Coordinates of C-alpha atoms in Angstrom, one line a residue:
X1 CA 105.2 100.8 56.4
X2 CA 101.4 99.4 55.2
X3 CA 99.0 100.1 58.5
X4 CA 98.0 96.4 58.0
X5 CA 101.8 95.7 59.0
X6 CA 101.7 97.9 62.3
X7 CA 101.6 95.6 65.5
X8 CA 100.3 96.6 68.9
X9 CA 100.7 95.1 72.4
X10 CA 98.3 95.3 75.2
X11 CA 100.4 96.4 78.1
X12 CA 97.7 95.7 80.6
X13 CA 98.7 97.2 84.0
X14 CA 102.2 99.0 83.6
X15 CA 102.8 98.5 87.4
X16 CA 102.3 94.8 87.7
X17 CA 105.2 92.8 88.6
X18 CA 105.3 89.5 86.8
X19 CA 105.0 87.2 89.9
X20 CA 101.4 88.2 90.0
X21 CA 100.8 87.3 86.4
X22 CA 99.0 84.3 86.5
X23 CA 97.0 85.4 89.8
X24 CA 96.0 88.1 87.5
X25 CA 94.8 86.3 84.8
X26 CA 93.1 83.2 86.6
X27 CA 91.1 86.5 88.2
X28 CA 90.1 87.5 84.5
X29 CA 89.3 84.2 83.7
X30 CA 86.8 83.5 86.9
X31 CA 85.6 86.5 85.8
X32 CA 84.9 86.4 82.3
X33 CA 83.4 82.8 82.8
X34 CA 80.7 83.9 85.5
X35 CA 79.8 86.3 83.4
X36 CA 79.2 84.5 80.5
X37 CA 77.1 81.5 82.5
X38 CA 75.4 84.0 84.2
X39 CA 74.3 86.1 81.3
X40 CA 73.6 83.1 79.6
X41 CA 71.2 81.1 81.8
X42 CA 69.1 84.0 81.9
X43 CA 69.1 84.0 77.9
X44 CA 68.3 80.1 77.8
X45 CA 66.0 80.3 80.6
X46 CA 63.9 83.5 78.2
X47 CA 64.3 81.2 75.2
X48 CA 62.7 77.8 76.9
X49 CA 59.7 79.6 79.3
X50 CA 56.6 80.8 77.1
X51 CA 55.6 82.6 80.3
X52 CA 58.8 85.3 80.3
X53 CA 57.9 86.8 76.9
X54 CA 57.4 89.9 77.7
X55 CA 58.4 93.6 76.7
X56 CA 60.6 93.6 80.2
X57 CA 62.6 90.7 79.9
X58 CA 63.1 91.1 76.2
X59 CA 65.6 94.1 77.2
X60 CA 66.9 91.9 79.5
X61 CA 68.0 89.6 77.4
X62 CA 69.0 91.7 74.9
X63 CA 71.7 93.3 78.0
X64 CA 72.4 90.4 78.3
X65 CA 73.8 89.6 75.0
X66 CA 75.3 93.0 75.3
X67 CA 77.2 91.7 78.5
X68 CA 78.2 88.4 76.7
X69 CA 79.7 90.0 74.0
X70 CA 81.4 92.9 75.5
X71 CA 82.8 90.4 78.3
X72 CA 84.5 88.4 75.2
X73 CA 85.5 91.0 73.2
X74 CA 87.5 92.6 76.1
X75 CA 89.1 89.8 78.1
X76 CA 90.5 87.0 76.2
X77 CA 93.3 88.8 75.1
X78 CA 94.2 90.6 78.5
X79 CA 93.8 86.9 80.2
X80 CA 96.2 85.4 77.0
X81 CA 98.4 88.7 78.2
X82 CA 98.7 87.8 81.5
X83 CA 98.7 84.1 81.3
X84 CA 101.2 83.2 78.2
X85 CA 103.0 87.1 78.2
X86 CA 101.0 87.2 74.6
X87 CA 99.8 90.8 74.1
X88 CA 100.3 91.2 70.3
X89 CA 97.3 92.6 67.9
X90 CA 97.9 93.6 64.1
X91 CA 96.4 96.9 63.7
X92 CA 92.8 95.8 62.0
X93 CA 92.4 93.3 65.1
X94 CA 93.4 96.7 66.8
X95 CA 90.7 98.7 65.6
X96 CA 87.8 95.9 66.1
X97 CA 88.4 95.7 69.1
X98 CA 88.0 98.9 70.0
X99 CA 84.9 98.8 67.9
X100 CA 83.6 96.5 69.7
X101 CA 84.3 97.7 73.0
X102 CA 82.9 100.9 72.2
X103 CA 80.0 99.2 70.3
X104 CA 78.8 97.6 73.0
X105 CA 79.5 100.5 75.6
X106 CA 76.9 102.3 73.7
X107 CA 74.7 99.6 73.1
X108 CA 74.4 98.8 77.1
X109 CA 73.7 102.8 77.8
X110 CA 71.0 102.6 75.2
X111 CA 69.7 99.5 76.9
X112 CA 69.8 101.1 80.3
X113 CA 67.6 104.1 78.7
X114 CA 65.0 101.5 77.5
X115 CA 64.8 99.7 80.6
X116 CA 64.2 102.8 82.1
X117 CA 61.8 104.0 79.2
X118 CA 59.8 100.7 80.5
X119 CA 59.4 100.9 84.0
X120 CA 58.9 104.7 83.5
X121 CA 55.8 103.8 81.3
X122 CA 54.8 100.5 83.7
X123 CA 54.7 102.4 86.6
X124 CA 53.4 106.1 85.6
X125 CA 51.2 105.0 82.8
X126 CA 50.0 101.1 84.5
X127 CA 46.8 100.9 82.0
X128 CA 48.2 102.3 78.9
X129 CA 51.3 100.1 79.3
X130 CA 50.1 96.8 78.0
X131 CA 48.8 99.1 74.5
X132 CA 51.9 100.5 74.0
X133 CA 54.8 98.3 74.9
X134 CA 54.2 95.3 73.7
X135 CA 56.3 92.4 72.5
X136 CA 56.6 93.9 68.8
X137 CA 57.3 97.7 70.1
X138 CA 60.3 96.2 72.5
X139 CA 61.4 94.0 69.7
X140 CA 61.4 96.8 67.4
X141 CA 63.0 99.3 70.3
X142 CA 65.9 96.3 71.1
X143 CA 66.6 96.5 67.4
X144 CA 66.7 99.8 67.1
X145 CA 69.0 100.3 69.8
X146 CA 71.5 97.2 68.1
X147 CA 71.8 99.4 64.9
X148 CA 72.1 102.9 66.6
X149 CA 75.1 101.8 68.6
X150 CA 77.6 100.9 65.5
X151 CA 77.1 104.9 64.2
X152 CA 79.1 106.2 67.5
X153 CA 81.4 103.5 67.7
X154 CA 82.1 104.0 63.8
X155 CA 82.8 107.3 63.7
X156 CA 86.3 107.0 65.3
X157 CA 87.1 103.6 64.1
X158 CA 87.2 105.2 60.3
X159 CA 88.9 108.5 61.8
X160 CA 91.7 106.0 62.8
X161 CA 92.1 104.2 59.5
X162 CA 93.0 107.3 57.9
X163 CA 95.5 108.4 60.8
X164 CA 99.2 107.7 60.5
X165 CA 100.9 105.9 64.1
X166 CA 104.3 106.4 64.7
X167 CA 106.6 105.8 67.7
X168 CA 105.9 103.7 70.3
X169 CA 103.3 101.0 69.6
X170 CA 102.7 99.4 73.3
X171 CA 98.9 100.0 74.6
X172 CA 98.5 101.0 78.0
X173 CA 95.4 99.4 78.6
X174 CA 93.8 96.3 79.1
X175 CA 92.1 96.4 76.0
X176 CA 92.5 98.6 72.4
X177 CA 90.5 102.0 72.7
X178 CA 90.2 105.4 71.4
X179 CA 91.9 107.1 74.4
X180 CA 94.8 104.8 73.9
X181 CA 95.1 104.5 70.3
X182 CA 94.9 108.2 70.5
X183 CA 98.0 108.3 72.0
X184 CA 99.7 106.8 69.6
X185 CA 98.7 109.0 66.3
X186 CA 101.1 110.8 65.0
X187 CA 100.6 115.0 65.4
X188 CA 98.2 117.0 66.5
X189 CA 95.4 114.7 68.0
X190 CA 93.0 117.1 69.8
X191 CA 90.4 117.4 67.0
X192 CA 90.1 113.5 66.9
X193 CA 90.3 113.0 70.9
X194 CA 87.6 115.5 71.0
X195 CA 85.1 114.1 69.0
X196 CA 85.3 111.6 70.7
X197 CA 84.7 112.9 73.6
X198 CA 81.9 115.0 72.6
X199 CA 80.2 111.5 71.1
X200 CA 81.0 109.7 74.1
X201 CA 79.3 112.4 76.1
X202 CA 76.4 112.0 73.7
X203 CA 75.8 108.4 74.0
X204 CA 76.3 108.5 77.1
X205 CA 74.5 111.3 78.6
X206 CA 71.2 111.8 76.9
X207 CA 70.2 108.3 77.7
X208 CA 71.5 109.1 81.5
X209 CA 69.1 112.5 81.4
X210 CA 66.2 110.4 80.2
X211 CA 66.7 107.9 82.7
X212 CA 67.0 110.4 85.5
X213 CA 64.1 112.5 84.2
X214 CA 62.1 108.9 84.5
X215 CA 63.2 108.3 88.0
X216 CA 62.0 111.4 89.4
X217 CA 58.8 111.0 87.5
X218 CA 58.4 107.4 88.9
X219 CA 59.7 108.9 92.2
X220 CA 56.5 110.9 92.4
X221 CA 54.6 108.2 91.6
X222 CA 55.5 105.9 94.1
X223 CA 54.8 108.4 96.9
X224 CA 51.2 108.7 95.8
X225 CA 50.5 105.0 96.3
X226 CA 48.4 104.3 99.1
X227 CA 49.9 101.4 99.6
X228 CA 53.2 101.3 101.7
X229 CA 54.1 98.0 101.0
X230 CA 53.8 98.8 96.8
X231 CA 56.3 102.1 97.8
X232 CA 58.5 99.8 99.4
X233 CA 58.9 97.4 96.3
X234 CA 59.2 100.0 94.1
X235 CA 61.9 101.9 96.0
X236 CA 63.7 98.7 96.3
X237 CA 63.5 97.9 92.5
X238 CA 64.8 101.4 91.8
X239 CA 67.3 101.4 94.0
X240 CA 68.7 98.4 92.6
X241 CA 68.8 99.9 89.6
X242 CA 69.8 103.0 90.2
X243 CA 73.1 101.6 91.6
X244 CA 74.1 99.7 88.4
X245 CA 73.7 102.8 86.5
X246 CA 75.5 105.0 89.0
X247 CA 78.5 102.3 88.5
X248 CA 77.9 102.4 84.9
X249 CA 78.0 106.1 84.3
X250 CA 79.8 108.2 86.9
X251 CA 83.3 106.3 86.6
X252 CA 83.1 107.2 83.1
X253 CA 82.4 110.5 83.6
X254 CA 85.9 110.9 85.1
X255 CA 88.0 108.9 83.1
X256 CA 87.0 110.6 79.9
X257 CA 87.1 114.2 81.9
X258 CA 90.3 113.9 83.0
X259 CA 92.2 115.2 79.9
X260 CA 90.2 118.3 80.3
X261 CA 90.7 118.9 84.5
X262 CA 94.4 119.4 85.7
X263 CA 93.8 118.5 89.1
X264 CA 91.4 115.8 88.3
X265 CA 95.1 113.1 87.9
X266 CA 94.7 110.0 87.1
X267 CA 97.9 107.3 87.1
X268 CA 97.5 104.7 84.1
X269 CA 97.3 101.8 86.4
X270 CA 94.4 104.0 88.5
X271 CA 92.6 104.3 85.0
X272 CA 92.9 100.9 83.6
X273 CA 91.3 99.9 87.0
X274 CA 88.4 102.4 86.5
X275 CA 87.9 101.0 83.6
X276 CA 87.9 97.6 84.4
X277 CA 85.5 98.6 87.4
X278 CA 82.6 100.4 86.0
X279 CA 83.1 98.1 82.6
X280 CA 83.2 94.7 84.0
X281 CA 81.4 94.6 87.1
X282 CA 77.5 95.3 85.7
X283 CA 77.7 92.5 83.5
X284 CA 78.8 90.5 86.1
X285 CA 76.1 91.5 88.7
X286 CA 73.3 92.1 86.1
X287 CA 71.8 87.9 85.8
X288 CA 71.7 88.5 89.8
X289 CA 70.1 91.8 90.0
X290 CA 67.6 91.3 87.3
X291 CA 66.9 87.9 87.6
X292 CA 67.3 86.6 90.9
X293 CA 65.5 89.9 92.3
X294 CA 62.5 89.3 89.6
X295 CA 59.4 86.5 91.6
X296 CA 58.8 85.0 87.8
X297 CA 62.6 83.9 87.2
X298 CA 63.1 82.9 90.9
X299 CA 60.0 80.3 90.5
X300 CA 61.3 79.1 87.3
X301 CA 64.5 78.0 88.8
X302 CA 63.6 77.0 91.9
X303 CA 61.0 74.6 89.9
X304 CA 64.2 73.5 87.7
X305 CA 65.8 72.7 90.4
X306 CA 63.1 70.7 92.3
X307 CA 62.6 68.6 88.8
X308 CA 66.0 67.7 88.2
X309 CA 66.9 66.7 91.8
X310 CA 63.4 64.0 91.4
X311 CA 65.4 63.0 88.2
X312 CA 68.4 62.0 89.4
X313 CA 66.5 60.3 92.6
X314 CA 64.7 58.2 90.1
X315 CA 67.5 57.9 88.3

């Protein structure tokens, strides 16, 4: 049999009992549409104020768009699963999804190590900054960072072209990736599951050292101001931060580790909810933690709102 004729299904969670279908899905759902709106009103609100085009909310856009399109590469199918019991992908659906999903995993660390590439030269370097970041060096960084991502992602999607599948052809997952289609290769898969582990690993943790590296070096910054109340903004800023990348990153760490550590056990339904955790929840929480904490976009709605409300009065 052709690989073009193999058929998948996303199991989702093995566990679930099928009275808690729907609830299931309409949760997806919910979740997949407040993360598009949110992710989107901060793209249309870049796109119609002049005054927010600059280097820092360039990157924030562009996670946005990251967030958009991981959000509906990931969770149509698993609500469609859950909602009409339809979990069917032909194999080269299959393998863009995963793709995709790694795609944009990469993307969003690369993202994270800009951001932080950013603030690091904002806050430790305040009057070379506008010289050296500026709109054309972001654009070109955002870019850069678009491109980048497809070459890890890549790698194991053309690894898996070439593999023969055999047996068993359910997915437990919520979505197609390499740790799951890895399971279903036929013979010896350890070369293949470790390279990609070693260029998850990659992707993931040298933008994580950078961004840690930058942190202490703002860190020390922050301490020499004389001003308690700048500290105090800073801190807070970086603390926000610093717990969407923790949620980002750590989680990860573990999933991906635990082939390697026998006591570090994992049940699938465990896993797919890790997943689901540190995959979902940052693009869900990122338009709120960027935008609503940021004084610029917080005036531009408020003003929105104030001219829409005299609007309607008039109207």
């Amino acid at each position: 049999m052709g690989q073009s004729c193999i058929k998948f299904v996303i199991v989702g969670f093995p566990s679930l009992q099928p009275e808690y279908f729907h609830l299931v899905a309409w949760f997806f759902f919910f979740l997949y549409l407040t993360t598009v709106v949110g992710n989107f009103l901060l793209v249309v609100v870049f796109a119609l104020e002049c005054s927010l085009q600059k280097p820092m909310y360039i990157i924030m856009v562009s996670l946005a768009l990251a967030d958009i399109g991981f959000a509906t590469v990931a969770l149509p199918k698993l609500i469609a699963r859950y909602w009409w019991n339809d979990g069917a992908l032909g194999f080269h659906t299959c393998l863009f999804q995963e793709q995709m999903i790694h795609y944009f995993g990469s993307l969003s660390s690369l993202i994270l190590m800009t951001m932080a590439l950013d603030r690091y030269l904002a806050i430790c370097f305040p009057l070379r900054y506008p010289v050296w970041m500026t709109n054309r060096t972001m654009t070109g960084l955002t870019l850069f960072c678009w491109v980048v991502a497809h070459i890890f992602a890549g790698i194991s999607t053309v690894n898996f072209t070439m593999m023969p599948f055999c047996g068993p052809n359910k997915i437990v997952h919520a979505f197609c990736d390499t740790m799951s289609l890895t399971s279903l290769v036929c013979g010896d898969t350890t070369r293949q599951f470790s390279e990609a582990f070693a260029g998850a690993m990659f992707v993931l943790y040298v933008p994580l050292s950078f961004i840690i590296f930058s942190y202490i070096c703002i860190i020390i910054m922050v301490l020499r101001m004389a001003s308690r109340q700048g500290r105090a903004k800073t801190f807070s800023t970086c603390a926000t931060q610093g717990c969407i990348i923790s949620i980002y990153y750590i989680p990860r760490f573990f999933v991906y580790s635990t082939p390697y550590f026998p006591n570090l056990k994992m049940t699938p339904d465990k896993r797919i909810a890790t997943t689901l955790f540190y995959s979902l929840l940052p693009p869900l929480i990122n338009p709120f933690i960027y935008c609503l904490r940021t004084k610029e976009i917080k005036q531009i709605l408020k003003h929105w709102g104030r001219s829409n409300f005299v609007l309607l009065r008039l109207a």
